[in-house]
XYZ file of C-alpha atoms in Angstrom:
758
model
C 0.054 0.428 0.084
C 1.352 3.206 -1.221
C 1.874 6.244 1.362
C 0.504 9.636 0.869
C 2.664 12.621 2.280
C 0.685 15.908 2.828
C 3.336 18.784 3.872
C 1.589 22.315 4.414
C 3.923 25.089 5.686
C 2.646 28.151 4.211
C -1.330 27.304 4.150
C -3.654 26.767 7.320
C -5.762 24.176 5.232
C -4.450 20.643 5.799
C -5.000 19.678 9.324
C -9.153 18.594 9.026
C -9.487 18.168 5.818
C -6.936 15.037 5.443
C -8.791 13.600 8.256
C -12.049 14.640 7.502
C -12.060 13.425 4.024
C -10.417 9.852 5.627
C -13.440 9.505 7.971
C -17.097 10.074 8.009
C -17.991 13.654 8.874
C -19.143 14.652 12.076
C -22.046 16.719 11.530
C -22.356 19.421 13.965
C -25.477 22.294 14.312
C -24.311 25.929 13.668
C -26.326 28.628 14.027
C -29.910 26.596 12.831
C -27.372 25.412 9.939
C -24.713 22.392 10.027
C -21.661 24.878 9.544
C -19.369 23.648 12.776
C -18.353 20.632 10.126
C -17.062 22.924 7.453
C -15.070 25.154 10.121
C -13.336 21.902 11.232
C -11.971 20.782 7.886
C -11.376 24.547 7.199
C -9.226 26.308 9.358
C -6.414 24.999 11.080
C -2.483 24.967 11.994
C 0.496 24.005 9.475
C 1.039 19.940 9.687
C 3.498 17.765 8.399
C 1.422 14.143 8.054
C 2.129 10.786 6.794
C -0.803 8.878 5.627
C -1.554 5.314 4.371
C -3.570 5.614 0.887
C -7.087 4.626 1.756
C -9.269 2.406 -1.070
C -12.825 1.294 -0.336
C -11.978 -2.361 0.056
C -9.188 -1.159 3.053
C -10.524 0.853 5.456
C -6.849 0.517 7.895
C -3.625 2.832 7.847
C -0.387 0.694 8.221
C 1.695 1.640 11.029
C 4.773 0.543 12.879
C 4.220 -1.194 16.277
C 5.379 2.090 17.717
C 2.637 3.836 15.362
C -0.399 1.757 16.738
C 0.809 2.365 20.681
C -2.834 4.701 21.557
C -2.535 7.783 22.615
C -4.663 9.109 25.594
C -7.361 11.111 24.996
C -6.609 14.796 25.073
C -8.300 15.996 28.527
C -8.123 19.646 27.102
C -10.971 19.002 24.734
C -13.352 18.980 27.256
C -12.696 22.664 28.412
C -13.445 23.406 24.944
C -16.350 21.487 24.355
C -17.972 22.896 27.463
C -16.992 26.214 26.466
C -18.790 25.777 23.109
C -22.095 24.921 25.037
C -21.945 27.808 27.518
C -21.253 29.955 24.323
C -24.112 28.058 22.249
C -26.847 28.628 25.312
C -25.844 32.463 25.083
C -26.545 33.016 21.763
C -29.448 30.836 20.951
C -30.690 32.161 24.170
C -30.031 35.619 23.030
C -31.566 35.210 19.756
C -34.770 33.301 20.643
C -36.235 36.329 22.337
C -34.671 39.091 19.870
C -37.244 39.788 18.018
C -39.756 40.051 20.412
C -37.474 41.989 22.360
C -37.420 44.410 19.720
C -41.461 44.693 19.370
C -42.058 44.445 22.596
C -39.899 46.652 24.634
C -38.094 49.006 22.022
C -41.658 49.437 20.219
C -40.313 48.432 16.860
C -42.993 47.406 14.033
C -42.383 43.964 12.910
C -41.296 44.691 9.948
C -38.625 47.047 11.504
C -37.676 44.282 14.034
C -37.355 41.724 10.855
C -34.902 44.380 9.657
C -32.730 44.651 12.573
C -32.893 40.996 13.263
C -31.791 39.781 10.009
C -29.126 42.472 9.822
C -27.471 40.972 13.144
C -27.738 37.409 11.755
C -25.760 38.749 8.099
C -23.236 40.282 10.513
C -22.592 37.156 12.545
C -22.043 35.288 9.068
C -19.609 38.056 7.860
C -17.321 38.378 10.884
C -16.027 34.659 10.510
C -13.908 35.641 7.540
C -12.141 38.405 9.762
C -11.993 36.092 12.786
C -10.376 33.307 10.584
C -7.986 35.520 9.004
C -6.864 37.119 12.519
C -6.336 33.425 14.179
C -4.405 32.225 11.456
C -2.358 35.064 9.985
C -1.927 37.181 13.456
C -2.808 36.405 16.916
C -3.380 32.041 16.765
C -6.610 30.236 17.774
C -6.647 30.348 21.408
C -5.488 34.201 21.736
C -8.167 35.124 19.384
C -10.966 33.110 21.074
C -10.133 34.777 23.946
C -10.418 38.186 23.017
C -13.188 37.798 20.872
C -15.020 36.026 23.697
C -14.308 39.025 26.002
C -16.107 41.267 22.916
C -18.737 38.816 22.820
C -19.278 39.021 26.605
C -19.232 42.848 26.776
C -22.015 42.745 24.252
C -23.898 40.340 26.256
C -24.037 42.398 29.450
C -24.917 45.412 27.247
C -27.993 44.356 25.957
C -28.988 42.421 29.253
C -28.265 46.177 30.668
C -30.230 48.124 28.477
C -33.489 45.858 29.074
C -33.763 47.963 32.522
C -35.868 50.602 32.525
C -34.789 54.056 32.766
C -31.197 52.874 33.335
C -29.176 53.201 30.043
C -30.448 54.415 26.702
C -32.078 51.315 25.218
C -31.895 51.565 21.882
C -28.216 52.659 21.544
C -26.855 49.785 23.911
C -28.800 47.375 22.454
C -27.113 48.231 18.964
C -23.586 47.940 20.483
C -24.376 44.883 22.353
C -25.568 43.374 18.708
C -22.355 44.741 17.245
C -20.363 43.213 19.597
C -22.041 39.805 19.943
C -22.113 39.110 15.968
C -18.107 40.146 15.978
C -17.594 38.088 18.721
C -19.790 34.967 18.413
C -18.902 35.027 14.155
C -14.885 35.835 14.888
C -14.800 32.795 17.300
C -17.179 30.552 14.931
C -14.142 29.672 12.623
C -11.416 28.753 15.526
C -13.303 26.926 18.328
C -14.005 23.375 16.689
C -10.676 23.580 14.778
C -9.002 24.577 18.455
C -10.315 21.570 19.060
C -9.102 19.417 16.785
C -5.948 20.988 17.102
C -5.538 18.808 19.868
C -5.404 15.579 18.539
C -2.515 13.381 16.804
C -3.591 12.454 12.974
C -3.971 10.101 12.114
C -3.121 8.436 15.309
C -6.114 9.708 16.822
C -8.574 9.605 13.770
C -11.355 7.785 15.726
C -10.625 10.183 18.695
C -10.987 13.096 16.502
C -14.208 11.489 15.144
C -15.961 10.853 18.501
C -14.611 14.909 19.134
C -16.812 15.665 16.447
C -19.848 13.725 17.515
C -19.431 15.185 21.270
C -19.088 18.571 19.866
C -22.177 18.467 17.826
C -24.193 17.334 20.957
C -22.890 20.216 22.926
C -23.810 22.933 20.108
C -27.474 21.264 19.693
C -27.463 20.662 23.750
C -26.634 24.406 24.449
C -29.213 25.564 21.275
C -32.064 23.331 22.842
C -32.009 24.326 26.419
C -31.758 27.963 26.288
C -34.319 28.135 22.872
C -36.838 26.323 25.404
C -35.811 27.832 28.899
C -35.120 31.762 27.746
C -38.171 32.236 26.860
C -39.515 31.029 30.190
C -37.787 33.751 32.271
C -38.924 36.539 29.602
C -42.406 36.071 30.106
C -42.955 34.177 33.484
C -40.620 36.000 35.628
C -41.816 39.784 36.338
C -38.993 42.583 37.419
C -39.083 46.357 36.846
C -42.858 46.724 37.408
C -43.010 44.916 34.319
C -45.239 42.348 33.102
C -41.688 40.693 31.592
C -38.071 40.269 32.533
C -35.908 40.672 29.191
C -33.067 41.930 31.295
C -32.647 38.561 33.302
C -33.683 36.846 29.923
C -30.856 38.685 28.522
C -28.540 38.214 31.578
C -28.775 34.526 32.192
C -27.067 33.919 28.648
C -24.467 36.834 29.376
C -23.519 34.952 32.681
C -23.012 31.377 30.636
C -21.183 33.447 28.132
C -18.602 34.590 31.063
C -18.503 31.137 32.607
C -17.614 29.856 28.993
C -14.447 32.267 29.099
C -13.310 30.948 32.211
C -13.509 27.682 31.684
C -11.925 28.404 28.522
C -8.956 30.185 30.320
C -8.687 27.228 33.116
C -7.723 24.887 30.506
C -4.929 26.508 28.953
C -1.926 24.655 30.701
C -3.218 21.543 28.745
C -3.603 23.270 25.075
C -1.612 22.473 21.997
C -1.064 25.883 20.108
C -0.278 26.155 16.873
C 1.485 29.411 15.478
C -0.247 31.365 12.599
C 1.185 30.755 9.419
C -1.238 32.616 7.117
C -4.459 32.091 5.584
C -5.202 30.908 2.236
C -7.883 33.388 1.848
C -5.474 36.163 1.694
C -3.908 34.465 -1.454
C -6.752 33.557 -3.226
C -8.049 37.158 -3.078
C -4.549 38.385 -4.156
C -4.645 35.811 -7.164
C -7.996 36.491 -8.052
C -7.359 40.184 -8.264
C -4.404 39.880 -10.008
C -5.924 38.093 -12.550
C -8.611 40.217 -13.021
C -6.233 43.473 -13.236
C -3.927 41.472 -16.039
C -6.994 40.281 -17.911
C -7.768 44.085 -18.625
C -4.262 44.850 -19.410
C -3.830 42.114 -21.633
C -6.858 42.124 -23.514
C -5.134 41.039 -26.487
C -3.750 37.837 -25.188
C -6.316 34.910 -25.405
C -6.484 32.396 -22.293
C -8.675 29.334 -21.795
C -9.823 30.609 -18.316
C -9.397 34.701 -17.239
C -7.499 33.519 -13.860
C -4.656 31.898 -16.040
C -3.699 35.946 -16.503
C -2.500 35.498 -12.910
C 0.345 32.801 -14.082
C 3.356 33.684 -13.495
C 2.784 35.612 -10.221
C 1.158 32.757 -9.155
C 1.714 28.684 -9.221
C -0.318 26.734 -11.748
C -1.651 24.724 -8.863
C -2.758 27.542 -7.117
C -4.942 28.778 -10.044
C -6.400 25.296 -10.780
C -7.234 24.901 -7.294
C -9.207 28.327 -7.319
C -10.886 27.228 -10.588
C -12.204 24.549 -9.167
C -13.328 26.486 -6.285
C -14.653 28.980 -8.154
C -16.953 25.966 -10.041
C -18.563 25.462 -6.617
C -19.253 28.867 -5.454
C -21.324 29.647 -8.738
C -23.518 26.726 -7.440
C -23.945 28.659 -4.173
C -25.532 31.511 -5.959
C -29.091 30.541 -6.042
C -28.587 29.090 -2.376
C -28.991 32.528 -1.073
C -33.069 32.099 -0.776
C -32.799 29.239 1.330
C -30.910 30.757 3.894
C -33.484 33.726 3.454
C -36.396 31.312 4.473
C -34.723 29.386 6.862
C -33.751 32.249 8.995
C -37.166 33.265 9.425
C -37.726 30.951 11.964
C -36.690 33.388 14.475
C -38.431 36.656 12.877
C -41.629 36.059 10.883
C -42.525 33.159 12.359
C -42.012 34.018 15.696
C -44.045 36.966 14.743
C -46.555 34.466 13.375
C -46.946 32.240 16.930
C -47.900 35.733 18.727
C -51.241 35.267 16.976
C -52.115 32.022 17.623
C -52.944 29.812 21.105
C -50.197 28.123 22.897
C -52.710 26.384 25.187
C -51.326 22.901 25.716
C -53.665 21.379 28.435
C -52.501 23.184 31.466
C -48.803 24.508 29.915
C -48.929 27.591 27.393
C -46.313 27.504 25.026
C -44.547 30.827 24.569
C -44.617 32.172 20.946
C -40.593 32.268 20.631
C -40.354 28.828 22.569
C -41.731 27.284 19.516
C -38.406 27.432 17.939
C -36.918 24.894 19.797
C -38.918 22.527 17.574
C -35.603 22.764 14.947
C -32.986 22.070 17.368
C -34.930 19.004 18.169
C -35.921 17.778 15.086
C -32.138 17.834 13.752
C -30.467 15.460 16.539
C -33.455 13.344 15.359
C -33.790 13.778 11.841
C -29.766 13.644 10.603
C -29.813 9.542 12.261
C -32.829 8.847 11.033
C -32.100 9.770 7.347
C -29.063 8.226 7.944
C -30.600 4.881 8.780
C -33.702 5.186 6.927
C -34.169 7.706 3.730
C -31.161 7.572 2.154
C -30.878 3.814 1.861
C -34.372 4.166 0.341
C -33.199 6.627 -2.248
C -30.727 4.141 -2.861
C -32.451 1.322 -3.406
C -35.238 3.510 -5.843
C -31.941 5.310 -7.489
C -33.211 8.205 -6.801
C -31.889 11.543 -5.057
C -28.414 9.673 -5.490
C -25.973 13.184 -6.230
C -25.720 15.508 -3.579
C -26.906 18.128 -5.979
C -30.293 16.361 -6.710
C -30.861 16.263 -2.488
C -30.001 19.675 -2.365
C -32.434 20.217 -5.044
C -34.909 18.675 -2.862
C -33.928 20.158 0.788
C -34.755 23.479 -1.351
C -38.428 22.134 -2.601
C -38.922 21.037 1.359
C -38.317 24.774 2.327
C -40.715 25.887 -0.350
C -43.541 23.913 0.493
C -42.570 24.857 4.416
C -43.778 28.644 3.386
C -46.785 27.424 1.794
C -47.834 26.016 4.532
C -46.976 29.020 6.688
C -49.364 30.572 4.604
C -51.999 28.388 4.858
C -51.705 28.823 8.778
C -51.503 32.765 8.059
C -54.631 32.465 6.033
C -56.602 30.601 9.015
C -55.454 33.421 11.467
C -56.739 35.950 9.394
C -60.929 35.886 10.462
C -58.843 36.577 14.199
C -56.582 39.626 13.161
C -57.606 43.007 14.711
C -59.138 45.566 12.407
C -57.384 48.359 13.213
C -58.254 51.764 11.914
C -56.805 53.018 8.467
C -56.233 56.079 6.611
C -60.300 57.494 5.173
C -61.947 55.411 7.664
C -62.732 55.697 11.513
C -63.954 53.143 13.940
C -66.844 53.741 16.460
C -68.212 51.638 20.037
C -70.938 52.637 21.912
C -71.437 50.798 25.091
C -74.582 50.393 27.172
C -73.699 50.053 30.627
C -77.149 49.990 32.114
C -79.007 46.737 33.032
C -81.670 47.292 30.129
C -81.697 48.097 26.730
C -80.908 51.045 24.492
C -82.645 52.088 21.380
C -79.651 54.095 19.214
C -80.529 56.184 15.990
C -79.119 58.822 14.215
C -76.961 59.751 11.466
C -74.251 57.614 11.881
C -76.223 54.592 11.233
C -75.861 54.606 7.575
C -78.099 52.128 6.141
C -80.084 51.506 8.927
C -82.430 53.985 10.574
C -81.815 52.159 14.465
C -80.194 49.448 16.425
C -80.804 47.910 19.655
C -78.011 47.450 22.271
C -78.465 44.557 24.570
C -77.779 45.507 28.649
C -74.074 45.866 29.288
C -73.333 45.248 25.487
C -71.841 47.452 22.718
C -72.476 48.568 19.458
C -69.876 48.719 16.856
C -69.015 49.777 13.242
C -65.621 49.376 12.344
C -65.264 51.301 8.528
C -66.796 54.480 8.897
C -65.796 56.696 5.784
C -64.334 59.573 7.337
C -61.944 62.583 5.791
C -60.291 64.462 9.117
C -62.902 64.752 12.811
C -66.793 64.249 11.825
C -69.618 65.070 14.075
C -72.901 63.102 14.203
C -76.245 63.492 16.282
C -77.242 60.047 18.237
C -80.454 59.894 19.819
C -80.721 57.219 22.912
C -84.372 55.832 23.701
C -84.680 53.354 26.840
C -86.307 50.031 26.104
C -88.595 47.461 27.999
C -86.959 47.173 31.731
C -85.593 50.511 32.384
C -86.517 52.669 35.190
C -89.705 55.214 34.177
C -87.937 58.550 34.615
C -84.923 57.737 32.337
C -85.894 59.846 29.639
C -84.921 59.722 25.795
C -81.792 61.905 25.169
C -79.971 63.476 22.003
C -76.020 63.588 22.025
C -73.375 65.018 19.844
C -70.214 61.948 18.922
C -67.209 62.865 16.891
C -65.604 60.503 15.059
C -61.957 60.731 14.063
C -59.937 59.664 10.291
C -57.688 56.670 11.405
C -58.768 56.437 15.191
C -61.023 54.122 17.011
C -62.850 55.814 19.586
C -65.665 54.722 22.129
C -68.325 56.358 24.074
C -70.445 54.819 27.055
C -74.413 55.750 27.697
C -74.294 55.364 31.715
C -76.290 56.849 34.572
C -75.746 60.645 35.262
C -75.632 60.891 39.036
C -76.740 59.067 41.694
C -80.568 58.567 41.972
C -81.153 60.841 39.286
C -81.728 58.090 36.511
C -80.665 60.573 33.788
C -79.113 59.187 30.386
C -76.060 60.709 29.843
C -72.932 59.946 27.037
C -69.182 59.834 28.184
C -66.348 61.784 26.855
C -64.810 59.581 24.233
C -62.097 57.211 25.190
C -59.523 55.444 22.879
C -59.570 51.694 21.870
C -56.732 50.048 21.462
C -57.864 46.741 19.495
C -54.427 45.452 18.326
C -53.507 42.284 20.113
C -50.775 41.678 22.744
C -47.727 41.369 20.694
C -46.084 38.713 23.320
C -49.295 36.622 23.168
C -51.067 37.771 26.295
C -54.674 39.253 26.970
C -55.697 42.632 26.683
C -58.456 44.453 28.870
C -60.315 47.532 30.124
C -62.724 47.979 32.505
C -66.418 50.109 32.388
C -68.163 50.670 35.624
C -71.921 52.432 35.506
C -70.947 53.456 39.442
C -73.601 55.268 42.278
C -71.046 57.960 43.047
C -67.803 59.347 42.257
C -65.730 57.598 44.862
C -62.401 55.168 43.720
C -63.732 51.931 42.397
C -61.013 48.911 43.020
C -61.258 46.114 40.206
C -59.111 43.344 40.348
C -58.750 40.152 38.801
C -57.524 36.941 41.042
C -56.012 33.670 38.968
C -52.429 32.763 39.391
C -51.182 35.997 39.298
C -53.541 39.050 40.834
C -54.127 41.961 38.373
C -55.354 45.249 39.630
C -56.447 47.934 37.900
C -55.709 51.696 39.202
C -58.297 52.670 41.121
C -60.601 55.036 38.976
C -63.725 57.254 39.567
C -66.618 58.952 38.093
C -70.367 58.031 37.278
C -68.378 56.400 34.466
C -65.303 54.892 35.599
C -62.772 53.565 32.677
C -59.673 51.824 33.539
C -56.259 52.026 31.595
C -55.804 48.687 29.397
C -53.888 45.896 31.162
C -52.069 42.974 29.580
C -52.525 39.747 31.494
C -51.747 35.980 31.237
C -53.668 33.373 29.646
C -55.978 32.079 32.992
C -59.060 32.062 34.435
C -59.813 34.757 36.841
C -62.282 35.878 39.902
C -63.454 39.352 39.125
C -63.497 41.465 42.692
C -65.336 45.154 42.648
C -64.778 46.754 45.920
C -63.331 43.270 47.455
C -66.744 41.735 46.595
C -66.554 38.989 44.296
C -68.979 39.673 41.164
C -68.105 37.096 38.862
C -65.424 34.869 36.996
C -63.896 34.958 33.363
C -61.306 33.291 31.446
C -58.991 34.854 28.885
C -57.556 33.634 26.271
C -54.382 34.668 24.159
C -54.824 37.429 21.572
C -58.265 38.497 23.203
C -58.882 42.352 23.380
C -61.682 42.651 25.976
C -63.803 45.107 27.619
C -65.747 44.265 30.866
C -68.410 46.447 31.602
C -69.898 46.449 35.160
C -73.297 47.643 36.857
C -72.498 48.875 39.961
C -76.101 48.865 41.249
C -76.892 45.199 40.096
C -73.423 43.706 40.695
C -73.398 41.999 37.061
C -70.608 42.267 34.752
C -70.462 41.376 31.075
C -67.377 40.532 28.569
C -67.381 42.830 25.027
C -64.804 41.288 22.680
C -63.064 43.719 20.939
C -60.541 41.599 18.884
C -61.379 38.030 18.759
C -59.042 35.931 20.504
C -56.069 33.615 18.733
C -58.102 30.540 18.010
C -55.570 28.598 15.933
C -53.746 26.365 18.190
C -49.706 26.526 17.661
C -48.943 23.169 17.247
C -50.290 24.092 13.443
C -46.919 25.246 12.921
C -45.130 21.793 13.873
C -45.747 20.902 9.918
C -43.473 23.659 8.721
C -41.029 23.038 11.260
C -40.375 19.419 10.266
C -40.890 20.233 6.487
C -37.901 23.436 7.015
C -35.973 20.835 9.048
C -36.017 17.971 7.191
C -35.111 20.782 3.862
C -32.405 21.818 6.254
C -30.655 18.290 6.644
C -30.816 17.823 3.036
C -29.856 20.983 2.100
C -27.259 22.054 4.504
C -25.648 18.479 5.568
C -25.341 17.411 1.731
C -24.073 20.881 0.530
C -21.161 21.049 2.718
C -20.491 17.715 1.876
C -20.711 18.158 -1.862
C -18.739 21.306 -1.347
C -15.660 19.878 0.276
C -15.493 16.990 -2.073
C -15.503 19.101 -5.265
C -12.911 21.044 -4.197
C -9.315 20.617 -3.335
C -7.612 20.429 0.030
C -6.450 23.902 0.026
C -9.568 25.461 -0.944
C -11.941 24.294 1.914
C -11.372 27.728 3.698
C -12.555 29.687 0.658
C -15.786 27.015 0.218
C -16.579 27.769 3.685
C -16.212 31.685 3.072
C -18.606 31.078 0.233
C -20.935 29.208 2.331
C -21.152 31.962 4.978
C -21.546 34.821 2.584
C -24.474 32.964 0.866
C -26.118 32.784 3.902
C -25.246 36.830 5.131
C -27.133 37.328 1.777
C -29.615 35.340 2.592
C -30.329 37.566 5.478
C -29.842 40.873 3.208
C -32.745 39.460 1.329
C -35.184 39.281 3.708
C -34.309 42.845 4.923
C -34.757 43.985 1.413
C -38.284 42.317 1.167
C -39.280 43.852 4.327
C -37.984 47.091 3.687
C -39.089 47.715 0.062
C -42.802 46.083 1.263
C -43.648 43.854 -1.801
C -46.567 42.803 -0.327
C -48.761 44.369 2.610
C -50.687 40.830 3.605
C -48.093 38.601 5.807
C -49.621 36.069 4.134
C -48.849 36.706 0.677
C -44.854 37.549 1.644
C -45.051 33.893 2.651
C -45.970 32.832 -0.672
C -43.692 35.209 -2.429
C -40.800 33.583 -0.447
C -41.865 30.197 -1.160
C -42.580 31.087 -5.146
C -38.790 32.949 -4.742
C -37.418 29.389 -3.333
C -39.101 27.336 -5.986
C -37.648 29.494 -8.998
C -34.165 29.327 -7.435
C -33.990 25.650 -7.201
C -35.367 25.306 -10.807
C -32.305 27.465 -11.695
C -30.187 25.680 -9.087
C -31.427 22.317 -10.662
C -30.728 23.524 -14.358
C -27.212 24.499 -12.924
C -26.537 21.135 -11.330
C -27.446 19.593 -14.934
C -24.524 21.059 -16.376
C -22.333 20.616 -13.285
C -19.535 18.202 -14.253
C -18.755 16.072 -11.092
C -14.753 16.071 -10.218
C -13.322 13.245 -8.116
C -10.297 14.922 -6.432
C -7.347 11.605 -5.372
C -5.177 11.685 -2.452
C -2.353 13.178 -4.802
C -4.956 16.435 -5.362
C -5.275 14.532 -8.876
C -8.460 15.625 -11.050
C -11.308 13.306 -13.145
C -13.683 15.062 -14.631
C -17.390 14.458 -15.442
C -17.518 11.252 -13.642
C -21.193 9.892 -13.286
C -20.406 7.067 -10.731
C -22.327 7.898 -7.711
C -19.016 8.550 -4.924
C -20.044 7.713 -1.413
C -20.750 10.905 0.622
C -18.368 9.485 3.335
C -15.535 9.250 1.286
C -16.237 11.150 -2.477
C -12.629 12.917 -2.225
C -10.819 9.693 -2.648
C -10.288 7.573 -6.050
C -9.810 4.046 -5.852
C -6.367 2.579 -6.545
C -5.100 -0.794 -7.362
C -1.366 -1.738 -6.329
């Protein structure tokens, strides 16, 4: 059996590529995608290794007796794995609640929050390129991880402090915190897993390296899974700073975990094997491409087979050929950015969609941002299931055998997931709030008497009159209005009203673009006079965090302050209200069943549902209470989101895992960092695309926006499929020789190696 010697003194690109191409790639979940596998194979130190050439029929190495002596498992990797768990807990915990923080705390619109969220995610995928260059060309991996982790921790602390009311400027510190977090998490991304791999001796510890990848994978997913479930509980169930939530704690716990991760990482320093920085191939690639472009325009009359060949002379032929192969792969990444545009909306648009749904699951209530836990949970389940069942079925049926066809299927599933999200949005529509718009006004009139009232007047429209039942309301949500407009309203007491309660006529004002309410009530104690209250504003918009909203109207006996309390698992007390018609402020309440107390006397009970906006009308004389529903409750259960999460996660496994394997088997060993850079850029540009759609507002209806993304995904996959038909697969053998246009299906585990017979 021949031996293969791999030597790298100038590039930082041979440590994990050699080992990863000899073994099954360990799949690691990174930022909602399987990125760490790419990182492990792309960034590492200089190495001088000797391998035995491996064929499909021989999976063993030829070693001397001394070489066969087992090496101890490096204890240092446990510090690295624990550090990764804490860092991933921090990142995913912060990211899970970020979109709702922007909407609920900073009062951004959903569109603006979507822009900020995806700008942050995009930044997180641009900075790894900077981190890799810093580590490989200047500081080395240990110092890069340590310094950028400190930057990361400062950002986490900053965003936690920004959520303390009246402490520091929240918006400014939020942006500073996100910038520091993005630079920190992105900068260490290409370093941590590679630094863990630096602790092993290859090929002697090949099996142990593979085990490390698996442990690292579970650390990433464990941190993601736990924080995605736990952080929303801190956000919503804990109350602090006189608010019904506690974002400061929800951001603070991940910040503490980030500090802990730094302490753990530093504690392992005496055990680490560190490699000196030796330069990054990305810099050479960029210089070579720039020189090739420059010489192409300077030597227009000189014909070359490829424009990059104009760089020959200053750069080696091997480097030029390697870059050409890498560019062939990178071109295939262009249509893929739409996938990431869809995939990363789990943390923005899909989370906002969940706030308009009902999270009731028996006695437990699912939080809107907590639904994101489905993705990491399914990833852990689906990867081994696909390996054991789906892929063997594909092989048996001779379908989806090549990597590009699997990726096309994954992209098609993402499009299908967004079709499902559009259907869910369609089901949600009937329960959405009807908000006042330009050219229209809304009017509600409440009857606080325990007898019916007949109403007539100019504002009625096509009807001459209407009746309002006791303790109920009449509403018109679409009154044509330009500016302010006055109407005459006549109220006539009905059957059961006090005889002395006489008919009255009132002036009613409506205002364009506003929702105003009036209440008919008893004017003064014992007088039984019919009066119309001053107008008060309604807020029909649903709670942005999935709670219920309510206010109270009381037809009182006197002007004394009235105390209204709702008692459930939590107690909510309205500020004391007074006047012959007492109107409370709006409160948000948790979904629960409550007893209603008026001046400490129980007068009724009620249950509130997520998304409902209510007005409770109380008559103090009769101690009667009725609930008027201003905006319908969320009736579509959040569990209906599971199908779209399942499908897009299945698409992720087919698309992301297969995509990285395709890229690494189609590019030379020296180009792995270039491939990772292209992969990260596709994720970054995908998030920029979401920003474009949100800012330009091609469609105003969320359902049609989901349809738009599904259509764009389908179109991009058709383009990708057509490109794949023209793509010629190459086989990169152990000596970096290339075979073009091979139609034979290569093993996913070992595509980069050609069969050789002695």
